Amino acid sequence: MNMMLLASVQRDFSAGATGLAIFTLLALGTFTAGVHVLSWQVCLLGLIMALGIPAIAWIENSALLLVLVAGVVVAIVAVFWWRIHESRTRQPAS
């Protein structure tokens, strides 16, 4: 991990790529430590961390798309809520 933070290596990677590379090394180290101490919990943690790396990279690259989709979903829910609320207030009380 320390080698990833050297100035000569920093020139070749962006800040995001450096972070993902360090996280990858941490996941690999955690899994390897779990194998050496025969702990399935530590091995599982290393695997979960390793599986999270592609998800983190995807979220970083598509954050704007996710915000757009969330905005559309909120708008659709708001329209349906408004229509249902409006139809309930128009019904006469029995």
mmCIF file of C-alpha atoms in Angstrom:
data_model
loop_
_atom_site.group_PDB
_atom_site.id
_atom_site.type_symbol
_atom_site.label_atom_id
_atom_site.label_comp_id
_atom_site.label_asym_id
_atom_site.label_seq_id
_atom_site.Cartn_x
_atom_site.Cartn_y
_atom_site.Cartn_z
ATOM 1 C CA MET A 1 0.000 0.000 0.000
ATOM 2 C CA ASN A 2 2.834 2.377 0.760
ATOM 3 C CA MET A 3 4.215 1.870 -2.751
ATOM 4 C CA MET A 4 0.905 3.075 -4.219
ATOM 5 C CA LEU A 5 1.418 6.395 -2.425
ATOM 6 C CA LEU A 6 4.910 7.076 -3.829
ATOM 7 C CA ALA A 7 5.208 10.143 -6.050
ATOM 8 C CA SER A 8 6.424 8.110 -9.040
ATOM 9 C CA VAL A 9 3.340 5.879 -8.849
ATOM 10 C CA GLN A 10 0.980 8.787 -8.180
ATOM 11 C CA ARG A 11 1.871 10.246 -11.593
ATOM 12 C CA ASP A 12 0.449 7.180 -13.338
ATOM 13 C CA PHE A 13 -2.839 6.921 -11.409
ATOM 14 C CA SER A 14 -5.660 9.313 -10.678
ATOM 15 C CA ALA A 15 -6.835 9.810 -7.112
ATOM 16 C CA GLY A 16 -9.843 7.517 -7.637
ATOM 17 C CA ALA A 17 -7.744 4.787 -9.206
ATOM 18 C CA THR A 18 -5.241 4.997 -6.370
ATOM 19 C CA GLY A 19 -8.010 4.614 -3.806
ATOM 20 C CA LEU A 20 -9.473 1.586 -5.588
ATOM 21 C CA ALA A 21 -6.028 0.003 -5.911
ATOM 22 C CA ILE A 22 -5.347 0.466 -2.200
ATOM 23 C CA PHE A 23 -8.785 -0.958 -1.353
ATOM 24 C CA THR A 24 -8.043 -3.938 -3.617
ATOM 25 C CA LEU A 25 -4.767 -4.561 -1.797
ATOM 26 C CA LEU A 26 -6.564 -4.271 1.545
ATOM 27 C CA ALA A 27 -9.188 -6.816 0.454
ATOM 28 C CA LEU A 28 -6.495 -9.194 -0.772
ATOM 29 C CA GLY A 29 -4.545 -8.802 2.462
ATOM 30 C CA THR A 30 -7.662 -9.399 4.560
ATOM 31 C CA PHE A 31 -8.533 -12.562 2.657
ATOM 32 C CA THR A 32 -4.954 -13.831 2.884
ATOM 33 C CA ALA A 33 -4.839 -13.125 6.631
ATOM 34 C CA GLY A 34 -8.061 -15.095 7.059
ATOM 35 C CA VAL A 35 -6.556 -18.045 5.219
ATOM 36 C CA HIS A 36 -3.425 -17.967 7.360
ATOM 37 C CA VAL A 37 -5.270 -17.800 10.700
ATOM 38 C CA LEU A 38 -7.949 -20.273 9.493
ATOM 39 C CA SER A 39 -10.783 -17.828 10.166
ATOM 40 C CA TRP A 40 -13.703 -18.106 7.780
ATOM 41 C CA GLN A 41 -15.113 -14.807 9.095
ATOM 42 C CA VAL A 42 -12.003 -12.867 8.064
ATOM 43 C CA CYS A 43 -11.943 -14.668 4.693
ATOM 44 C CA LEU A 44 -15.591 -13.735 4.155
ATOM 45 C CA LEU A 45 -14.844 -10.114 5.020
ATOM 46 C CA GLY A 46 -12.028 -10.085 2.449
ATOM 47 C CA LEU A 47 -14.358 -11.536 -0.195
ATOM 48 C CA ILE A 48 -17.090 -9.007 0.580
ATOM 49 C CA MET A 49 -14.568 -6.191 0.318
ATOM 50 C CA ALA A 50 -13.292 -7.576 -2.997
ATOM 51 C CA LEU A 51 -16.833 -7.820 -4.376
ATOM 52 C CA GLY A 52 -17.510 -4.239 -3.306
ATOM 53 C CA ILE A 53 -14.683 -2.814 -5.398
ATOM 54 C CA PRO A 54 -16.479 -3.079 -8.783
ATOM 55 C CA ALA A 55 -19.634 -1.674 -7.200
ATOM 56 C CA ILE A 56 -17.720 1.330 -5.872
ATOM 57 C CA ALA A 57 -16.109 1.942 -9.270
ATOM 58 C CA TRP A 58 -19.485 1.706 -11.026
ATOM 59 C CA ILE A 59 -21.148 4.111 -8.593
ATOM 60 C CA GLU A 60 -18.312 6.619 -9.027
ATOM 61 C CA ASN A 61 -18.663 6.499 -12.814
ATOM 62 C CA SER A 62 -22.448 6.642 -12.949
ATOM 63 C CA ALA A 63 -23.345 8.931 -10.054
ATOM 64 C CA LEU A 64 -25.056 11.457 -12.342
ATOM 65 C CA LEU A 65 -27.155 8.722 -13.938
ATOM 66 C CA LEU A 66 -28.212 7.464 -10.500
ATOM 67 C CA VAL A 67 -29.247 10.976 -9.433
ATOM 68 C CA LEU A 68 -31.281 11.365 -12.629
ATOM 69 C CA VAL A 69 -33.060 8.025 -12.124
ATOM 70 C CA ALA A 70 -33.778 8.869 -8.476
ATOM 71 C CA GLY A 71 -35.219 12.240 -9.522
ATOM 72 C CA VAL A 72 -37.516 10.629 -12.078
ATOM 73 C CA VAL A 73 -38.728 8.062 -9.538
ATOM 74 C CA VAL A 74 -39.431 10.791 -6.976
ATOM 75 C CA ALA A 75 -41.327 12.815 -9.577
ATOM 76 C CA ILE A 76 -43.479 9.828 -10.582
ATOM 77 C CA VAL A 77 -44.264 8.992 -6.960
ATOM 78 C CA ALA A 78 -45.133 12.641 -6.275
ATOM 79 C CA VAL A 79 -47.562 12.746 -9.220
ATOM 80 C CA PHE A 80 -49.290 9.533 -8.151
ATOM 81 C CA TRP A 81 -49.486 10.691 -4.521
ATOM 82 C CA TRP A 82 -50.938 14.034 -5.605
ATOM 83 C CA ARG A 83 -53.570 12.348 -7.809
ATOM 84 C CA ILE A 84 -54.598 9.892 -5.081
ATOM 85 C CA HIS A 85 -54.720 12.634 -2.451
ATOM 86 C CA GLU A 86 -56.760 14.844 -4.767
ATOM 87 C CA SER A 87 -59.287 12.105 -5.566
ATOM 88 C CA ARG A 88 -59.798 11.350 -1.849
ATOM 89 C CA THR A 89 -60.500 14.996 -1.016
ATOM 90 C CA ARG A 90 -63.105 15.270 -3.798
ATOM 91 C CA GLN A 91 -65.155 12.313 -2.581
ATOM 92 C CA PRO A 92 -68.103 13.423 -0.454
ATOM 93 C CA ALA A 93 -68.091 12.248 3.148
ATOM 94 C CA SER A 94 -70.774 9.637 3.891
#
